[in-house]
């Protein structure tokens, strides 16, 4: 029997993050989107909560308690505030979690203390490729052995790329095996070109080109077996799916509250049958999507293969987030298309989940 009732500790973490998202993130969402900048003071306060550090080993300064289900709860609440700011807050985990899970003791000792101590994202992850058939399990980016290490060639896109980045974890194919390589952001042959998208406008992202990037032998994450690297992709999909649930639930709550306040023909529009059915359908879809996310996270916490569950959750949530945010725009009527209101921002952000891959890990 699967029991998804949060523990007392998980409920406390979820409620704390929800309060932080309502009080600190949501009020800054519009300004962040318009300015294209993440508020640094919000990142600093999120760092104080230890949202990433708590999931890293105690031996390197972390809290030592990692749970994919707890991570999904945190991601949903952060995205309920704003997706761009949520991704920026979670970005340090894009390198820290893979190093903790797959790295050697030397790699952990070299990278984790700084990743835990800094409020900025010193590391990031490059997985997605600028191809219509981009496959996270079989990247076209190639790593080839050389006499003294490795050589990387390929291209990546949608890579979170704040100014603080010092290392990027690049997933590449070694023969038929998926492997991760820690690449310095200033490595010769690595070029980052800033991206601009319809949504997540506040999050700095880049397209990377890797042309004859030479790395020492110890740059590979300790020769992690293929199964471990595949779990990394599943963790990314669960994290993204949880974020999408947060975006969808934010849109639903805005639409519901607006429908209660907006009157037409002498009554709130929420009392009209067509509107009530629409809001009910939105709520049902969100609950179903959330359960898929929790099931995939539950399997990860049990150490099981969650490839299928994570993929199903991601596919379902992509549709739900887009339909619910579009529905919120419709509930707001003409106001839904005006930048003064949040539904248009949520719809632009939700559209991106159709192409996002591994912008967050749990």
mmCIF file of C-alpha atoms in Angstrom:
data_model
loop_
_atom_site.group_PDB
_atom_site.id
_atom_site.type_symbol
_atom_site.label_atom_id
_atom_site.label_comp_id
_atom_site.label_asym_id
_atom_site.label_seq_id
_atom_site.Cartn_x
_atom_site.Cartn_y
_atom_site.Cartn_z
ATOM 1 C CA UNK A 1 0.000 0.000 0.000
ATOM 2 C CA UNK A 2 1.310 3.452 -0.942
ATOM 3 C CA UNK A 3 0.866 6.133 1.730
ATOM 4 C CA UNK A 4 1.539 9.682 0.535
ATOM 5 C CA UNK A 5 0.586 11.365 3.796
ATOM 6 C CA UNK A 6 3.521 13.750 4.507
ATOM 7 C CA UNK A 7 5.381 13.081 7.715
ATOM 8 C CA UNK A 8 5.287 15.737 10.418
ATOM 9 C CA UNK A 9 8.696 16.949 9.293
ATOM 10 C CA UNK A 10 7.706 17.041 5.616
ATOM 11 C CA UNK A 11 4.538 18.968 6.451
ATOM 12 C CA UNK A 12 6.589 21.504 8.419
ATOM 13 C CA UNK A 13 9.031 21.941 5.520
ATOM 14 C CA UNK A 14 6.184 22.281 3.012
ATOM 15 C CA UNK A 15 4.356 24.873 5.134
ATOM 16 C CA UNK A 16 7.562 26.860 5.712
ATOM 17 C CA UNK A 17 8.361 26.957 1.998
ATOM 18 C CA UNK A 18 4.746 27.824 1.147
ATOM 19 C CA UNK A 19 4.857 30.798 3.510
ATOM 20 C CA UNK A 20 8.203 31.877 2.019
ATOM 21 C CA UNK A 21 6.784 31.609 -1.504
ATOM 22 C CA UNK A 22 3.694 33.641 -0.639
ATOM 23 C CA UNK A 23 5.557 36.323 1.278
ATOM 24 C CA UNK A 24 8.874 36.617 -0.559
ATOM 25 C CA UNK A 25 8.600 35.136 -4.052
ATOM 26 C CA UNK A 26 5.118 35.922 -5.407
ATOM 27 C CA UNK A 27 5.324 39.685 -4.731
ATOM 28 C CA UNK A 28 8.596 39.843 -6.753
ATOM 29 C CA UNK A 29 7.487 37.642 -9.668
ATOM 30 C CA UNK A 30 6.245 40.366 -12.009
ATOM 31 C CA UNK A 31 9.221 42.675 -11.470
ATOM 32 C CA UNK A 32 11.632 39.755 -11.993
ATOM 33 C CA UNK A 33 9.941 38.853 -15.278
ATOM 34 C CA UNK A 34 9.861 42.426 -16.550
ATOM 35 C CA UNK A 35 13.460 43.206 -15.539
ATOM 36 C CA UNK A 36 14.873 39.816 -16.513
ATOM 37 C CA UNK A 37 16.681 39.599 -13.185
ATOM 38 C CA UNK A 38 16.399 37.300 -10.179
ATOM 39 C CA UNK A 39 16.195 39.270 -6.880
ATOM 40 C CA UNK A 40 19.430 38.442 -5.067
ATOM 41 C CA UNK A 41 17.965 39.076 -1.621
ATOM 42 C CA UNK A 42 15.332 36.378 -2.229
ATOM 43 C CA UNK A 43 18.078 33.906 -3.195
ATOM 44 C CA UNK A 44 19.970 34.782 -0.019
ATOM 45 C CA UNK A 45 16.924 34.178 2.188
ATOM 46 C CA UNK A 46 16.173 30.905 0.400
ATOM 47 C CA UNK A 47 19.766 29.840 1.038
ATOM 48 C CA UNK A 48 19.233 30.473 4.743
ATOM 49 C CA UNK A 49 16.377 27.961 4.683
ATOM 50 C CA UNK A 50 18.875 25.295 3.558
ATOM 51 C CA UNK A 51 16.598 23.934 0.823
ATOM 52 C CA UNK A 52 19.540 22.401 -1.087
ATOM 53 C CA UNK A 53 22.068 21.954 1.721
ATOM 54 C CA UNK A 54 19.711 19.827 3.817
ATOM 55 C CA UNK A 55 19.819 17.117 1.147
ATOM 56 C CA UNK A 56 23.621 16.928 0.976
ATOM 57 C CA UNK A 57 26.006 14.814 3.099
ATOM 58 C CA UNK A 58 26.724 15.975 6.641
ATOM 59 C CA UNK A 59 30.428 15.257 6.145
ATOM 60 C CA UNK A 60 30.644 18.229 3.769
ATOM 61 C CA UNK A 61 28.413 20.647 5.682
ATOM 62 C CA UNK A 62 24.974 19.502 4.541
ATOM 63 C CA UNK A 63 21.994 18.254 6.515
ATOM 64 C CA UNK A 64 22.299 14.647 5.385
ATOM 65 C CA UNK A 65 18.580 14.101 4.753
ATOM 66 C CA UNK A 66 17.687 13.579 1.097
ATOM 67 C CA UNK A 67 14.185 12.695 -0.007
ATOM 68 C CA UNK A 68 12.763 12.978 -3.518
ATOM 69 C CA UNK A 69 9.245 13.309 -2.091
ATOM 70 C CA UNK A 70 10.308 16.165 0.175
ATOM 71 C CA UNK A 71 12.079 17.719 -2.808
ATOM 72 C CA UNK A 72 8.866 17.482 -4.849
ATOM 73 C CA UNK A 73 6.893 19.212 -2.077
ATOM 74 C CA UNK A 74 9.475 22.011 -1.925
ATOM 75 C CA UNK A 75 9.612 22.441 -5.717
ATOM 76 C CA UNK A 76 5.825 22.684 -6.015
ATOM 77 C CA UNK A 77 5.570 25.347 -3.324
ATOM 78 C CA UNK A 78 8.425 27.413 -4.770
ATOM 79 C CA UNK A 79 6.922 27.316 -8.274
ATOM 80 C CA UNK A 80 3.572 28.294 -6.788
ATOM 81 C CA UNK A 81 5.340 31.582 -6.029
ATOM 82 C CA UNK A 82 7.143 31.946 -9.362
ATOM 83 C CA UNK A 83 8.809 29.498 -11.743
ATOM 84 C CA UNK A 84 11.867 31.578 -12.672
ATOM 85 C CA UNK A 85 12.751 32.363 -9.060
ATOM 86 C CA UNK A 86 12.071 28.744 -8.049
ATOM 87 C CA UNK A 87 14.482 27.468 -10.718
ATOM 88 C CA UNK A 88 17.146 29.945 -9.568
ATOM 89 C CA UNK A 89 16.741 28.835 -5.942
ATOM 90 C CA UNK A 90 17.009 25.147 -6.887
ATOM 91 C CA UNK A 91 19.855 25.628 -9.417
ATOM 92 C CA UNK A 92 22.717 24.853 -6.946
ATOM 93 C CA UNK A 93 21.347 21.303 -6.701
ATOM 94 C CA UNK A 94 21.919 20.735 -10.436
ATOM 95 C CA UNK A 95 25.585 20.053 -9.723
ATOM 96 C CA UNK A 96 25.561 19.386 -5.971
ATOM 97 C CA UNK A 97 23.147 16.420 -6.019
ATOM 98 C CA UNK A 98 24.866 14.519 -8.879
ATOM 99 C CA UNK A 99 28.267 15.030 -7.241
ATOM 100 C CA UNK A 100 26.867 13.771 -3.924
ATOM 101 C CA UNK A 101 25.249 10.738 -5.603
ATOM 102 C CA UNK A 102 27.800 9.816 -8.265
ATOM 103 C CA UNK A 103 31.045 11.584 -7.458
ATOM 104 C CA UNK A 104 34.207 10.204 -5.906
ATOM 105 C CA UNK A 105 35.261 11.232 -2.399
ATOM 106 C CA UNK A 106 37.843 13.551 -3.939
ATOM 107 C CA UNK A 107 35.194 15.216 -6.126
ATOM 108 C CA UNK A 108 32.848 15.629 -3.157
ATOM 109 C CA UNK A 109 35.597 17.148 -0.990
ATOM 110 C CA UNK A 110 36.598 19.535 -3.779
ATOM 111 C CA UNK A 111 33.134 20.740 -4.841
ATOM 112 C CA UNK A 112 30.475 20.234 -2.172
ATOM 113 C CA UNK A 113 31.661 22.589 0.625
ATOM 114 C CA UNK A 114 31.660 25.592 -1.723
ATOM 115 C CA UNK A 115 28.319 24.597 -3.293
ATOM 116 C CA UNK A 116 26.760 24.338 0.175
ATOM 117 C CA UNK A 117 28.246 27.575 1.498
ATOM 118 C CA UNK A 118 27.363 29.874 -1.387
ATOM 119 C CA UNK A 119 23.868 31.379 -1.871
ATOM 120 C CA UNK A 120 24.578 31.618 -5.611
ATOM 121 C CA UNK A 121 24.585 28.770 -8.109
ATOM 122 C CA UNK A 122 28.275 27.882 -8.494
ATOM 123 C CA UNK A 123 27.340 24.854 -10.573
ATOM 124 C CA UNK A 124 24.790 23.914 -13.195
ATOM 125 C CA UNK A 125 23.749 21.011 -15.423
ATOM 126 C CA UNK A 126 23.810 20.704 -19.225
ATOM 127 C CA UNK A 127 21.610 17.890 -20.459
ATOM 128 C CA UNK A 128 19.244 19.045 -23.195
ATOM 129 C CA UNK A 129 20.498 19.408 -26.764
ATOM 130 C CA UNK A 130 19.327 21.780 -29.516
ATOM 131 C CA UNK A 131 17.866 19.014 -31.680
ATOM 132 C CA UNK A 132 14.268 17.966 -32.378
ATOM 133 C CA UNK A 133 15.231 14.396 -31.376
ATOM 134 C CA UNK A 134 17.164 15.320 -28.216
ATOM 135 C CA UNK A 135 17.360 12.179 -26.072
ATOM 136 C CA UNK A 136 18.684 12.579 -22.491
ATOM 137 C CA UNK A 137 19.641 8.905 -22.378
ATOM 138 C CA UNK A 138 21.563 8.983 -25.677
ATOM 139 C CA UNK A 139 23.071 12.471 -26.039
ATOM 140 C CA UNK A 140 24.822 13.361 -29.282
ATOM 141 C CA UNK A 141 27.479 15.123 -27.212
ATOM 142 C CA UNK A 142 30.404 12.712 -27.228
ATOM 143 C CA UNK A 143 33.175 12.085 -24.712
ATOM 144 C CA UNK A 144 36.239 10.332 -26.108
ATOM 145 C CA UNK A 145 39.216 8.996 -24.193
ATOM 146 C CA UNK A 146 42.588 10.599 -24.808
ATOM 147 C CA UNK A 147 46.044 9.698 -23.576
ATOM 148 C CA UNK A 148 45.660 11.789 -20.418
ATOM 149 C CA UNK A 149 41.922 12.214 -19.946
ATOM 150 C CA UNK A 150 38.829 13.077 -21.992
ATOM 151 C CA UNK A 151 37.771 15.200 -24.941
ATOM 152 C CA UNK A 152 34.199 16.552 -25.227
ATOM 153 C CA UNK A 153 32.410 17.707 -28.384
ATOM 154 C CA UNK A 154 28.768 18.680 -28.780
ATOM 155 C CA UNK A 155 26.118 21.276 -27.974
ATOM 156 C CA UNK A 156 23.636 21.877 -25.159
ATOM 157 C CA UNK A 157 20.752 24.293 -24.653
ATOM 158 C CA UNK A 158 18.455 25.581 -21.919
ATOM 159 C CA UNK A 159 21.327 25.533 -19.437
ATOM 160 C CA UNK A 160 20.800 27.729 -16.344
ATOM 161 C CA UNK A 161 23.769 30.074 -16.536
ATOM 162 C CA UNK A 162 23.935 32.700 -13.751
ATOM 163 C CA UNK A 163 27.057 34.851 -13.430
ATOM 164 C CA UNK A 164 28.153 32.842 -10.393
ATOM 165 C CA UNK A 165 28.603 29.550 -12.307
ATOM 166 C CA UNK A 166 32.048 28.002 -11.926
ATOM 167 C CA UNK A 167 31.406 24.406 -13.081
ATOM 168 C CA UNK A 168 28.888 22.722 -15.364
ATOM 169 C CA UNK A 169 28.022 19.033 -15.303
ATOM 170 C CA UNK A 170 27.797 17.894 -18.935
ATOM 171 C CA UNK A 171 26.034 14.612 -19.711
ATOM 172 C CA UNK A 172 27.621 12.918 -22.700
ATOM 173 C CA UNK A 173 27.791 9.537 -24.418
ATOM 174 C CA UNK A 174 30.840 7.357 -23.873
ATOM 175 C CA UNK A 175 30.396 4.707 -26.533
ATOM 176 C CA UNK A 176 26.839 3.582 -25.629
ATOM 177 C CA UNK A 177 26.984 4.675 -21.976
ATOM 178 C CA UNK A 178 25.585 7.847 -20.390
ATOM 179 C CA UNK A 179 28.197 9.626 -18.269
ATOM 180 C CA UNK A 180 28.661 12.951 -16.489
ATOM 181 C CA UNK A 181 31.689 15.257 -16.671
ATOM 182 C CA UNK A 182 32.447 18.266 -14.467
ATOM 183 C CA UNK A 183 33.642 21.046 -16.780
ATOM 184 C CA UNK A 184 35.041 24.413 -15.562
ATOM 185 C CA UNK A 185 32.909 27.248 -16.936
ATOM 186 C CA UNK A 186 36.051 28.881 -18.372
ATOM 187 C CA UNK A 187 37.438 25.729 -20.003
ATOM 188 C CA UNK A 188 39.052 26.214 -23.404
ATOM 189 C CA UNK A 189 36.614 25.182 -26.133
ATOM 190 C CA UNK A 190 33.492 25.830 -24.037
ATOM 191 C CA UNK A 191 31.403 28.762 -25.267
ATOM 192 C CA UNK A 192 28.175 30.001 -23.642
ATOM 193 C CA UNK A 193 25.727 32.053 -25.697
ATOM 194 C CA UNK A 194 22.860 33.694 -23.733
ATOM 195 C CA UNK A 195 19.357 32.436 -24.580
ATOM 196 C CA UNK A 196 16.029 34.310 -24.459
ATOM 197 C CA UNK A 197 12.682 32.540 -24.266
ATOM 198 C CA UNK A 198 8.944 33.174 -24.173
ATOM 199 C CA UNK A 199 8.848 32.289 -20.453
ATOM 200 C CA UNK A 200 11.230 32.036 -17.467
ATOM 201 C CA UNK A 201 12.560 35.404 -18.594
ATOM 202 C CA UNK A 202 14.163 36.173 -15.229
ATOM 203 C CA UNK A 203 16.336 33.043 -15.244
ATOM 204 C CA UNK A 204 19.651 33.470 -17.102
ATOM 205 C CA UNK A 205 20.086 30.574 -19.535
ATOM 206 C CA UNK A 206 22.621 29.776 -22.225
ATOM 207 C CA UNK A 207 23.306 27.528 -25.190
ATOM 208 C CA UNK A 208 26.665 25.800 -24.828
ATOM 209 C CA UNK A 209 28.998 24.666 -27.560
ATOM 210 C CA UNK A 210 31.763 22.236 -26.683
ATOM 211 C CA UNK A 211 34.519 22.092 -29.264
ATOM 212 C CA UNK A 212 37.503 19.910 -28.391
ATOM 213 C CA UNK A 213 37.134 20.550 -24.641
ATOM 214 C CA UNK A 214 40.009 18.717 -22.969
ATOM 215 C CA UNK A 215 39.480 17.393 -19.426
ATOM 216 C CA UNK A 216 41.595 15.409 -16.962
ATOM 217 C CA UNK A 217 40.642 11.813 -16.221
ATOM 218 C CA UNK A 218 39.158 12.761 -12.834
ATOM 219 C CA UNK A 219 36.593 15.070 -14.482
ATOM 220 C CA UNK A 220 34.257 12.113 -15.003
ATOM 221 C CA UNK A 221 31.906 11.476 -12.089
ATOM 222 C CA UNK A 222 33.865 8.483 -10.869
ATOM 223 C CA UNK A 223 32.864 6.371 -13.861
ATOM 224 C CA UNK A 224 29.284 6.135 -12.597
ATOM 225 C CA UNK A 225 27.467 3.072 -13.910
ATOM 226 C CA UNK A 226 24.834 3.731 -16.580
ATOM 227 C CA UNK A 227 21.981 2.939 -14.210
ATOM 228 C CA UNK A 228 22.980 5.743 -11.839
ATOM 229 C CA UNK A 229 23.133 8.312 -14.623
ATOM 230 C CA UNK A 230 19.677 7.198 -15.806
ATOM 231 C CA UNK A 231 18.333 7.821 -12.298
ATOM 232 C CA UNK A 232 19.652 11.363 -12.623
ATOM 233 C CA UNK A 233 17.347 11.926 -15.608
ATOM 234 C CA UNK A 234 14.387 10.524 -13.656
ATOM 235 C CA UNK A 235 15.144 12.858 -10.735
ATOM 236 C CA UNK A 236 15.184 15.767 -13.157
ATOM 237 C CA UNK A 237 11.802 14.838 -14.589
ATOM 238 C CA UNK A 238 10.233 14.465 -11.153
ATOM 239 C CA UNK A 239 11.597 17.869 -10.150
ATOM 240 C CA UNK A 240 10.258 19.506 -13.303
ATOM 241 C CA UNK A 241 6.875 17.805 -12.964
ATOM 242 C CA UNK A 242 6.575 19.054 -9.361
ATOM 243 C CA UNK A 243 7.388 22.579 -10.542
ATOM 244 C CA UNK A 244 4.704 22.299 -13.235
ATOM 245 C CA UNK A 245 2.134 21.251 -10.623
ATOM 246 C CA UNK A 246 3.066 24.360 -8.653
ATOM 247 C CA UNK A 247 2.530 26.595 -11.697
ATOM 248 C CA UNK A 248 -0.812 24.933 -12.440
ATOM 249 C CA UNK A 249 -2.061 25.183 -8.846
ATOM 250 C CA UNK A 250 -1.114 28.874 -8.730
ATOM 251 C CA UNK A 251 -3.109 29.510 -11.906
ATOM 252 C CA UNK A 252 -6.089 27.567 -10.564
ATOM 253 C CA UNK A 253 -6.173 29.465 -7.257
ATOM 254 C CA UNK A 254 -5.943 32.827 -9.008
ATOM 255 C CA UNK A 255 -8.806 31.830 -11.346
ATOM 256 C CA UNK A 256 -10.937 30.476 -8.508
ATOM 257 C CA UNK A 257 -10.537 33.590 -6.380
ATOM 258 C CA UNK A 258 -11.182 35.888 -9.341
ATOM 259 C CA UNK A 259 -14.335 33.955 -10.254
ATOM 260 C CA UNK A 260 -15.641 34.448 -6.713
ATOM 261 C CA UNK A 261 -15.041 38.210 -6.830
ATOM 262 C CA UNK A 262 -16.069 38.977 -10.418
ATOM 263 C CA UNK A 263 -19.805 39.573 -10.768
ATOM 264 C CA UNK A 264 -21.915 39.243 -13.905
ATOM 265 C CA UNK A 265 -25.738 39.501 -14.105
ATOM 266 C CA UNK A 266 -25.900 40.117 -10.355
ATOM 267 C CA UNK A 267 -23.899 37.099 -9.172
ATOM 268 C CA UNK A 268 -20.275 35.927 -8.927
ATOM 269 C CA UNK A 269 -19.240 34.208 -12.158
ATOM 270 C CA UNK A 270 -18.096 31.237 -10.033
ATOM 271 C CA UNK A 271 -21.777 30.432 -9.461
ATOM 272 C CA UNK A 272 -22.413 29.981 -13.191
ATOM 273 C CA UNK A 273 -22.539 26.324 -14.074
ATOM 274 C CA UNK A 274 -20.087 26.448 -16.977
ATOM 275 C CA UNK A 275 -17.544 28.326 -14.862
ATOM 276 C CA UNK A 276 -17.986 26.019 -11.865
ATOM 277 C CA UNK A 277 -17.461 22.937 -14.048
ATOM 278 C CA UNK A 278 -14.341 24.471 -15.592
ATOM 279 C CA UNK A 279 -12.805 25.223 -12.200
ATOM 280 C CA UNK A 280 -13.693 21.736 -10.938
ATOM 281 C CA UNK A 281 -12.013 20.133 -13.970
ATOM 282 C CA UNK A 282 -8.879 22.196 -13.347
ATOM 283 C CA UNK A 283 -8.725 21.065 -9.708
ATOM 284 C CA UNK A 284 -9.221 17.392 -10.651
ATOM 285 C CA UNK A 285 -6.460 17.506 -13.262
ATOM 286 C CA UNK A 286 -4.006 19.080 -10.808
ATOM 287 C CA UNK A 287 -4.686 16.497 -8.102
ATOM 288 C CA UNK A 288 -4.191 13.651 -10.582
ATOM 289 C CA UNK A 289 -0.934 15.113 -11.857
ATOM 290 C CA UNK A 290 0.326 15.650 -8.317
ATOM 291 C CA UNK A 291 -0.269 11.991 -7.460
ATOM 292 C CA UNK A 292 1.788 10.891 -10.479
ATOM 293 C CA UNK A 293 4.655 13.088 -9.291
ATOM 294 C CA UNK A 294 4.468 11.718 -5.765
ATOM 295 C CA UNK A 295 4.402 8.121 -6.994
ATOM 296 C CA UNK A 296 7.571 8.667 -9.040
ATOM 297 C CA UNK A 297 9.269 10.418 -6.080
ATOM 298 C CA UNK A 298 8.191 7.606 -3.756
ATOM 299 C CA UNK A 299 9.885 5.044 -6.038
ATOM 300 C CA UNK A 300 13.079 7.112 -6.089
ATOM 301 C CA UNK A 301 13.105 7.255 -2.290
ATOM 302 C CA UNK A 302 12.816 3.449 -2.216
ATOM 303 C CA UNK A 303 15.849 3.173 -4.483
ATOM 304 C CA UNK A 304 13.766 1.716 -7.319
ATOM 305 C CA UNK A 305 13.880 2.432 -11.043
ATOM 306 C CA UNK A 306 11.432 5.324 -11.592
ATOM 307 C CA UNK A 307 12.116 5.853 -15.301
ATOM 308 C CA UNK A 308 8.563 4.931 -16.348
ATOM 309 C CA UNK A 309 6.778 6.784 -13.525
ATOM 310 C CA UNK A 310 8.871 9.938 -13.950
ATOM 311 C CA UNK A 311 8.246 9.974 -17.701
ATOM 312 C CA UNK A 312 4.488 9.457 -17.241
ATOM 313 C CA UNK A 313 4.355 12.234 -14.653
ATOM 314 C CA UNK A 314 6.255 14.629 -16.892
ATOM 315 C CA UNK A 315 4.105 13.884 -19.958
ATOM 316 C CA UNK A 316 0.858 14.311 -18.008
ATOM 317 C CA UNK A 317 1.911 17.443 -16.166
ATOM 318 C CA UNK A 318 3.054 19.143 -19.352
ATOM 319 C CA UNK A 319 -0.513 18.916 -20.670
ATOM 320 C CA UNK A 320 -2.181 19.778 -17.370
ATOM 321 C CA UNK A 321 -0.033 22.856 -16.702
ATOM 322 C CA UNK A 322 -0.701 24.247 -20.163
ATOM 323 C CA UNK A 323 -4.457 23.589 -20.054
ATOM 324 C CA UNK A 324 -4.923 24.946 -16.521
ATOM 325 C CA UNK A 325 -2.936 28.143 -17.116
ATOM 326 C CA UNK A 326 -4.778 28.697 -20.391
ATOM 327 C CA UNK A 327 -8.031 28.096 -18.508
ATOM 328 C CA UNK A 328 -7.032 30.743 -15.964
ATOM 329 C CA UNK A 329 -6.511 33.246 -18.768
ATOM 330 C CA UNK A 330 -10.021 32.422 -20.021
ATOM 331 C CA UNK A 331 -11.563 32.825 -16.544
ATOM 332 C CA UNK A 332 -9.987 36.268 -16.252
ATOM 333 C CA UNK A 333 -11.446 37.184 -19.642
ATOM 334 C CA UNK A 334 -9.804 40.281 -21.139
ATOM 335 C CA UNK A 335 -7.839 40.822 -17.932
ATOM 336 C CA UNK A 336 -6.127 37.488 -18.452
ATOM 337 C CA UNK A 337 -4.288 38.893 -21.470
ATOM 338 C CA UNK A 338 -3.063 42.013 -19.660
ATOM 339 C CA UNK A 339 0.413 42.059 -18.133
ATOM 340 C CA UNK A 340 -0.994 43.646 -14.983
ATOM 341 C CA UNK A 341 -2.374 40.226 -14.024
ATOM 342 C CA UNK A 342 -0.419 37.017 -13.463
ATOM 343 C CA UNK A 343 -2.279 34.475 -15.658
ATOM 344 C CA UNK A 344 -0.475 35.556 -18.852
ATOM 345 C CA UNK A 345 2.884 35.126 -17.048
ATOM 346 C CA UNK A 346 1.890 31.683 -15.776
ATOM 347 C CA UNK A 347 0.759 30.631 -19.265
ATOM 348 C CA UNK A 348 4.078 31.710 -20.809
ATOM 349 C CA UNK A 349 6.005 29.792 -18.161
ATOM 350 C CA UNK A 350 3.825 26.683 -18.465
ATOM 351 C CA UNK A 351 4.398 26.580 -22.241
ATOM 352 C CA UNK A 352 8.066 25.884 -21.604
ATOM 353 C CA UNK A 353 7.499 22.533 -19.920
ATOM 354 C CA UNK A 354 6.983 21.046 -23.395
ATOM 355 C CA UNK A 355 10.720 21.424 -24.003
ATOM 356 C CA UNK A 356 12.306 21.664 -20.533
ATOM 357 C CA UNK A 357 14.509 18.774 -19.399
ATOM 358 C CA UNK A 358 16.426 18.572 -16.117
ATOM 359 C CA UNK A 359 16.273 22.215 -15.022
ATOM 360 C CA UNK A 360 15.729 20.927 -11.499
ATOM 361 C CA UNK A 361 16.627 17.797 -9.513
ATOM 362 C CA UNK A 362 14.986 16.258 -6.443
#
